[in-house]
Structure formats: structure tokens, C-alpha cells
Coordinates of C-alpha atoms in Angstrom, one line a residue:
M2 CA 1.6 -30.8 8.8
A3 CA 4.1 -28.2 10.0
S4 CA 7.8 -29.2 9.8
P5 CA 9.6 -29.6 13.1
S6 CA 11.7 -26.5 12.3
A7 CA 8.6 -24.4 11.6
A8 CA 6.2 -25.6 14.3
T9 CA 4.5 -22.9 16.2
L10 CA 2.5 -22.8 19.4
A11 CA -0.7 -22.5 17.3
D12 CA 0.3 -25.8 15.5
V13 CA 0.7 -27.5 18.9
A14 CA -2.7 -26.2 20.0
A15 CA -4.4 -27.5 16.8
R16 CA -2.8 -30.9 17.1
A17 CA -3.8 -31.3 20.7
N18 CA -7.3 -29.8 19.9
V19 CA -7.0 -27.2 22.7
S20 CA -7.1 -23.4 22.7
L21 CA -3.9 -21.4 22.2
A22 CA -4.1 -20.2 25.8
T23 CA -4.3 -23.7 27.1
A24 CA -1.4 -24.8 25.1
S25 CA 0.7 -21.9 26.3
R26 CA -0.2 -22.6 30.0
A27 CA 0.6 -26.3 29.5
L28 CA 4.1 -25.7 28.1
H29 CA 5.1 -22.5 29.9
P30 CA 5.2 -21.7 33.6
S31 CA 2.0 -20.1 34.7
A32 CA 0.0 -19.4 37.8
R33 CA -3.1 -20.9 36.1
T34 CA -3.1 -24.7 36.0
V35 CA -4.1 -27.0 33.2
R36 CA -5.8 -30.4 33.8
P37 CA -3.3 -33.2 33.7
E38 CA -4.9 -35.0 30.8
L39 CA -4.8 -31.8 28.7
R40 CA -1.2 -31.1 29.7
Q41 CA -0.2 -34.5 28.5
K42 CA -2.0 -34.0 25.2
V43 CA -0.2 -30.7 24.6
I44 CA 3.2 -32.2 25.6
A45 CA 2.7 -35.1 23.3
A46 CA 1.7 -32.8 20.4
A47 CA 4.7 -30.6 21.0
A48 CA 7.0 -33.6 20.9
E49 CA 5.4 -34.9 17.7
L50 CA 5.8 -31.6 15.9
G51 CA 9.3 -30.8 17.3
Y52 CA 8.0 -27.6 18.8
S53 CA 10.7 -25.4 20.5
A54 CA 9.5 -22.5 22.6
N55 CA 10.8 -19.0 21.7
A56 CA 12.8 -18.2 24.9
H57 CA 13.2 -14.6 23.9
A58 CA 9.5 -14.1 23.4
Q59 CA 8.7 -15.7 26.8
A60 CA 11.3 -13.5 28.5
V61 CA 9.8 -10.4 26.9
A62 CA 6.4 -11.4 28.0
R63 CA 7.7 -11.8 31.6
G64 CA 9.1 -8.2 31.4
S65 CA 12.8 -8.9 31.0
T66 CA 15.2 -11.0 28.9
S67 CA 18.4 -12.8 29.8
T68 CA 20.5 -9.9 28.5
V69 CA 22.3 -7.1 30.2
S70 CA 22.9 -3.8 28.2
L71 CA 26.1 -1.9 28.7
V72 CA 26.3 1.6 27.2
V73 CA 29.8 3.0 26.8
G74 CA 31.3 6.1 25.2
D75 CA 33.7 4.2 22.9
I76 CA 34.2 0.4 23.0
A77 CA 37.6 0.8 21.2
D78 CA 38.9 2.8 24.3
P79 CA 40.8 0.4 26.6
Y80 CA 39.1 2.1 29.6
F81 CA 35.7 1.0 28.5
A82 CA 36.9 -2.3 27.3
A83 CA 38.3 -3.1 30.8
I84 CA 35.0 -2.2 32.4
A85 CA 33.1 -4.3 29.9
A86 CA 35.4 -7.3 30.8
G87 CA 34.2 -7.1 34.4
V88 CA 30.6 -6.9 33.4
I89 CA 30.9 -9.9 31.2
D90 CA 32.7 -11.9 33.9
V91 CA 29.7 -11.4 36.3
A92 CA 27.1 -11.9 33.6
R93 CA 28.6 -15.3 32.7
T94 CA 28.2 -16.5 36.2
R95 CA 24.6 -15.4 36.2
G96 CA 23.8 -17.0 32.9
L97 CA 23.3 -13.6 31.2
I98 CA 24.5 -12.3 27.9
V99 CA 25.9 -8.7 27.6
T100 CA 25.0 -6.5 24.7
I101 CA 27.0 -3.3 24.1
A102 CA 25.9 0.0 22.7
A103 CA 28.2 3.0 22.1
L104 CA 27.3 6.6 22.6
P105 CA 30.2 8.4 20.9
Y106 CA 30.6 12.0 22.0
D107 CA 29.9 14.4 19.1
G108 CA 29.2 17.5 21.1
V109 CA 26.7 18.7 23.7
E110 CA 24.1 19.5 21.0
T111 CA 23.7 15.9 19.9
A112 CA 24.0 14.1 23.3
P113 CA 20.4 14.3 24.4
A114 CA 19.1 13.0 21.0
L115 CA 21.6 10.1 21.1
E116 CA 20.6 9.2 24.7
R117 CA 16.9 9.2 23.8
E118 CA 17.4 7.0 20.8
T119 CA 19.5 4.5 22.8
L120 CA 17.0 4.5 25.6
T121 CA 14.2 3.7 23.2
A122 CA 16.1 0.8 21.7
L123 CA 17.0 -0.6 25.1
R124 CA 13.4 -0.5 26.4
A125 CA 12.3 -2.5 23.4
Q126 CA 14.9 -5.2 24.2
R127 CA 13.8 -5.5 27.8
P128 CA 17.2 -6.1 29.3
R129 CA 17.6 -7.5 32.8
A130 CA 19.8 -4.5 33.7
V131 CA 21.3 -1.5 32.1
L132 CA 24.8 -0.1 32.8
F133 CA 25.7 3.4 31.6
A134 CA 29.5 4.0 31.5
S135 CA 30.5 7.4 30.2
S136 CA 33.0 10.2 30.5
R137 CA 30.4 12.9 30.5
A138 CA 27.4 13.8 32.7
L139 CA 24.0 12.8 31.5
S140 CA 22.2 15.4 29.4
A141 CA 19.6 17.8 30.8
D142 CA 16.8 15.2 30.5
W143 CA 18.7 12.6 32.4
E144 CA 15.5 11.9 34.4
A145 CA 14.5 9.7 31.5
F146 CA 17.0 7.2 32.7
T147 CA 15.0 6.7 35.9
T148 CA 12.3 4.9 33.9
I149 CA 14.7 1.9 33.4
D150 CA 14.7 -0.7 36.2
R151 CA 18.0 -1.9 37.5
L152 CA 20.1 0.9 36.1
V153 CA 23.6 1.7 37.3
V154 CA 25.6 4.7 36.1
I155 CA 29.4 4.4 36.1
G156 CA 31.4 7.7 36.4
P157 CA 29.3 10.8 36.1
D158 CA 27.1 12.2 38.9
A159 CA 23.5 11.0 38.4
P160 CA 21.2 12.1 41.3
G161 CA 18.5 9.6 42.1
I162 CA 20.2 6.7 40.1
R163 CA 22.3 4.0 41.6
S164 CA 25.9 4.8 40.7
I165 CA 29.5 3.9 40.9
I166 CA 31.3 7.2 41.4
I167 CA 34.9 7.4 40.4
G168 CA 37.1 9.7 42.4
N169 CA 38.5 11.7 39.4
Y170 CA 39.0 15.0 41.3
V171 CA 40.7 13.4 44.3
G172 CA 42.8 11.1 42.1
A173 CA 44.1 14.0 40.0
A174 CA 44.9 16.1 43.0
D175 CA 46.8 13.2 44.6
L176 CA 48.8 12.8 41.5
A177 CA 49.7 16.5 41.4
R178 CA 50.8 16.3 45.0
A179 CA 53.0 13.3 44.3
L180 CA 54.6 15.0 41.3
T181 CA 55.3 18.2 43.1
G182 CA 56.7 16.0 45.9
I183 CA 59.5 14.8 43.6
G184 CA 60.3 18.2 42.4
Y185 CA 58.1 19.1 39.4
T186 CA 56.7 22.6 39.4
D187 CA 56.0 23.5 35.7
F188 CA 53.1 21.5 34.3
A189 CA 51.0 21.3 31.2
V190 CA 47.6 19.5 31.3
I191 CA 46.4 17.8 28.1
A192 CA 42.7 17.2 28.2
G193 CA 39.6 16.3 26.2
P194 CA 36.6 18.5 25.6
A195 CA 36.0 20.8 28.6
E196 CA 32.3 19.9 28.8
L197 CA 33.0 16.2 29.6
S198 CA 32.5 15.7 33.4
T199 CA 35.6 13.4 33.6
V200 CA 37.7 16.0 32.0
R201 CA 36.4 18.8 34.2
D202 CA 36.9 16.8 37.4
R203 CA 40.4 15.7 36.6
V204 CA 41.6 19.1 35.4
A205 CA 40.1 20.7 38.4
G206 CA 41.7 18.2 40.8
F207 CA 45.1 18.6 39.3
T208 CA 45.0 22.4 39.1
S209 CA 43.8 22.7 42.7
V210 CA 47.3 21.6 43.6
A211 CA 49.2 23.0 40.6
P212 CA 47.2 26.2 39.8
S213 CA 49.8 27.5 37.4
A214 CA 49.5 24.5 35.0
S215 CA 48.5 25.5 31.5
V216 CA 45.6 23.5 30.0
R217 CA 45.2 22.4 26.4
H218 CA 42.0 20.8 25.1
D219 CA 41.7 18.5 22.2
R220 CA 39.9 15.2 21.2
F221 CA 39.4 12.7 23.9
S222 CA 41.7 10.1 22.2
R223 CA 45.3 9.1 21.5
D224 CA 45.3 11.4 18.5
G225 CA 44.0 14.2 20.6
G226 CA 46.8 13.7 23.1
Y227 CA 49.3 13.7 20.3
S228 CA 47.9 16.8 18.6
A229 CA 47.7 18.9 21.8
T230 CA 51.2 18.0 22.9
A231 CA 52.6 18.6 19.4
R232 CA 51.1 22.1 19.3
L233 CA 52.4 22.8 22.8
L234 CA 56.0 21.9 21.8
A235 CA 55.7 23.7 18.4
E236 CA 54.9 26.9 20.3
G237 CA 58.2 26.6 22.2
R238 CA 56.5 25.5 25.4
R239 CA 58.5 22.8 27.1
P240 CA 57.0 22.0 30.5
E241 CA 58.8 19.8 33.1
C242 CA 55.8 17.5 33.2
V243 CA 52.8 16.8 31.0
F244 CA 49.7 15.4 32.7
A245 CA 47.2 13.8 30.2
V246 CA 43.8 13.2 31.7
T247 CA 43.7 9.7 30.4
D248 CA 46.4 7.1 29.7
V249 CA 45.2 6.9 26.1
M250 CA 45.9 10.6 25.7
A251 CA 49.2 10.2 27.5
I252 CA 50.3 7.6 25.0
G253 CA 49.7 10.1 22.3
A254 CA 51.6 12.7 24.2
I255 CA 54.6 10.3 24.5
A256 CA 54.6 9.8 20.7
A257 CA 54.5 13.6 20.1
I258 CA 57.4 14.2 22.5
Q259 CA 59.5 11.5 20.7
D260 CA 58.6 12.9 17.3
A261 CA 59.9 16.3 18.5
G262 CA 63.3 14.7 19.2
L263 CA 62.8 14.8 22.9
R264 CA 63.0 11.9 25.5
P265 CA 59.8 11.2 27.4
G266 CA 60.5 10.9 31.1
I267 CA 63.8 12.7 30.8
D268 CA 63.4 15.9 28.7
V269 CA 59.6 16.0 29.4
A270 CA 58.0 13.9 32.1
V271 CA 54.5 12.4 31.4
A272 CA 51.7 11.2 33.6
G273 CA 48.2 9.8 32.8
F274 CA 45.1 8.5 34.6
D275 CA 43.3 5.1 34.6
D276 CA 46.1 2.4 34.5
I277 CA 44.7 0.7 31.4
P278 CA 46.1 -2.8 30.6
L279 CA 47.8 -1.5 27.5
L280 CA 50.4 0.4 29.6
R281 CA 52.4 -2.8 30.1
D282 CA 53.7 -2.3 26.6
V283 CA 54.4 1.5 26.9
T284 CA 58.0 2.8 27.3
P285 CA 58.9 4.4 29.6
R286 CA 56.5 2.9 32.0
L287 CA 53.8 5.5 32.6
T288 CA 53.0 7.2 35.9
T289 CA 49.3 7.1 36.4
V290 CA 46.3 7.0 38.8
A291 CA 45.3 3.3 38.9
L292 CA 41.6 2.4 38.8
P293 CA 40.4 -1.1 39.2
L294 CA 38.5 -0.9 35.9
T295 CA 37.5 -4.6 35.6
R296 CA 36.3 -4.6 39.2
I297 CA 34.3 -1.5 38.6
G298 CA 32.4 -3.3 35.8
A299 CA 31.8 -6.3 37.9
D300 CA 30.6 -4.3 40.9
A301 CA 28.3 -2.3 38.6
L302 CA 26.4 -5.4 37.4
E303 CA 26.3 -6.8 40.9
L304 CA 24.8 -3.6 42.2
A305 CA 22.2 -3.5 39.3
L306 CA 21.1 -7.1 39.9
S307 CA 21.0 -6.8 43.7
D308 CA 17.6 -7.1 45.5
D309 CA 19.1 -6.0 48.8
T310 CA 17.1 -3.0 49.9
D311 CA 19.9 -2.1 52.4
A312 CA 22.6 -2.0 49.7
P313 CA 24.1 1.5 49.2
A314 CA 22.8 3.5 46.4
T315 CA 26.3 4.5 45.4
L316 CA 29.7 3.0 45.5
A317 CA 32.8 5.3 45.6
V318 CA 36.0 4.2 43.9
D319 CA 39.2 6.0 44.4
G320 CA 42.3 5.6 42.4
R321 CA 45.9 5.1 43.6
V322 CA 48.9 7.0 42.3
R323 CA 51.5 4.9 40.7
L324 CA 54.9 6.7 40.2
R325 CA 56.9 5.0 37.4
E326 CA 59.8 5.7 35.0
S327 CA 57.9 8.4 33.0
T328 CA 58.3 10.7 36.0
P329 CA 61.7 10.0 37.5
G330 CA 61.8 13.3 39.4
L331 CA 63.1 16.7 38.4
S332 CA 66.6 15.7 39.5
A333 CA 66.8 13.2 36.5
R334 CA 66.2 16.0 34.0
P335 CA 69.4 17.2 32.2

């Protein structure tokens, strides 16, 4: 006799003296009915053996599981962590579990292979929905993503795929206008790799208003922001204001300015983009373009799960400029 912890559907079928198919239909929802007397025999056998159905296997057989897959560039980045929090909040209310995969950016050459590997793994898991949050555009074979049902892309342009489009260009241009409005004219832009769509859009938006701004590219991280700013200052370049294309890079820029013996916000103003929760602990308080990151994650999952055929294929999210102590205005500079 099989032990309760090891009982299988085949054991139940043998105990009830029915076929495996009949046992399955008796215990699991099915369009095909089983005679009441057979159903009772199967249920009794399952109770005697302590049989517990494999919920995952049933879900896979139905075509989807109770999981949602979130693909991000870097889960350690507070930007992606905040988006993930919104996804998890909605998933919890729907009785779903969120799995997270990372697609770290290692260069344009490796991006397509990483995407294909991730897509293959996701298809095998049969998630209820897939959310793709990235700072780069999808690779040249992005059409492969269209084979995934209930897919939503957050950030980059993805023709033919439901998307939440973040107003990176407009937000950066609005920030540049706000900074020039309080007197700044000499800017440096600290950015990640130029091939990233988020970087391109934010740099282009900012320089559309401040065309004379010098641009330095480095890693898309806190250390990249530090390194680019440190090199800038070591070369004798001391702009009135540094715009880092993310808050994380701006935090690195602030540290580099301090290590150079200068005062952030006074000797060199600093601005970022995203308004990540971590900024509440940054001094001086950072000027930035605020995005509702948690709301973006929540809306992305709601859009992916929606069966409303009249729902928009894309949602646009614009940021709002938040002027704070890190950019007090040119008049505050000694």
C-alpha cells in the first residue's frame, strides 16, 4: 500500500478499480462527467490513501499556473524593486505568486541570447502573465515576445505588445526647463550606456532644452555615476549642475562631489530621475523627476490580466519635476 505522503493518482485508480482517466475526471474539474457511484469510489479511495492532487501539474495541464513572471534588468536597483512591489501587491489580491527573473545588461551582443533563454524558461513554467521591465529596448528579435499570452512591457517601445510607456524624453526636457528657469546654464549629463533606450531618451530630452550640456557615459549604476562624475571633476570641469539620468547614478555623483571636497547643491547642483524611495535618506534632498513606480507595477499586472477588449493597448506615464535642496538655484552658488 502506498503511504499517504507518496500516494499517486495511479494508486487511487488501482484502489477504486477504475481507469486512470476515470480517476482523474472524478477528482479534477472536467467537461466529461463520471457516474456518481464511480466518483464516490474514487473519492473514498483518495481519502483512504491520503492522496493530494498536484496543483502545479493541474495548472500546467490547463495551460497556465498561478504564477506571474516579472523580468527586470536588476532586482537590486531600487527602480525595479519599487515596480516589483506594485506587481506583488496586485498579485496577492488575485491569489497569484510572483516569480522574478533578471536580465542584466552585458552589452548589445549578449542581449538577444539572454532574452531567448529567459523566454524558453518562462514558457516551460506556463505563467498566468509575463511583465518585462527594462531600461533597454527589446532586441532585434523582439517579435518572439508576441508568442507569450498576457505580456506587458514596461518602459521601452514594443510595437504590437501591450505596454506601459514611461515619458522619459518629456520628463527630462521638463527637468531641464525647470533648472534653466532657476538660473542654471552650464550642465553636465551623467548617463549609462548609450545603447539603452532609457538613457537615449532621457539624454535626448534634457539636451533638447540644454543643447550645450556635455554628456559622459559609464555603467548604469551608483558606481557608474560616481566614476563619471569623478572623471569629470578630475579633468577640471566643474559644471553648475549635474544631471544624472537615474537617481541611483545621482547618488554616486553626490558621493564623488563630496570626495572632491565640494558641496553638493552649493558648489555643484545635482538632479536625478525616478524618485526612488531611497531618496528620503539622501542629503541634500535630491531634485528629480518623480515616477509612480509602485503604481506602474500594479497597473502593468492589471493590464496583463485584463480581459477587457476595449482596454487601451498602451498606458502612458509621465513624471513630475520635484525641485529640492540639491538644486537651490544659481543664486545660492558662491
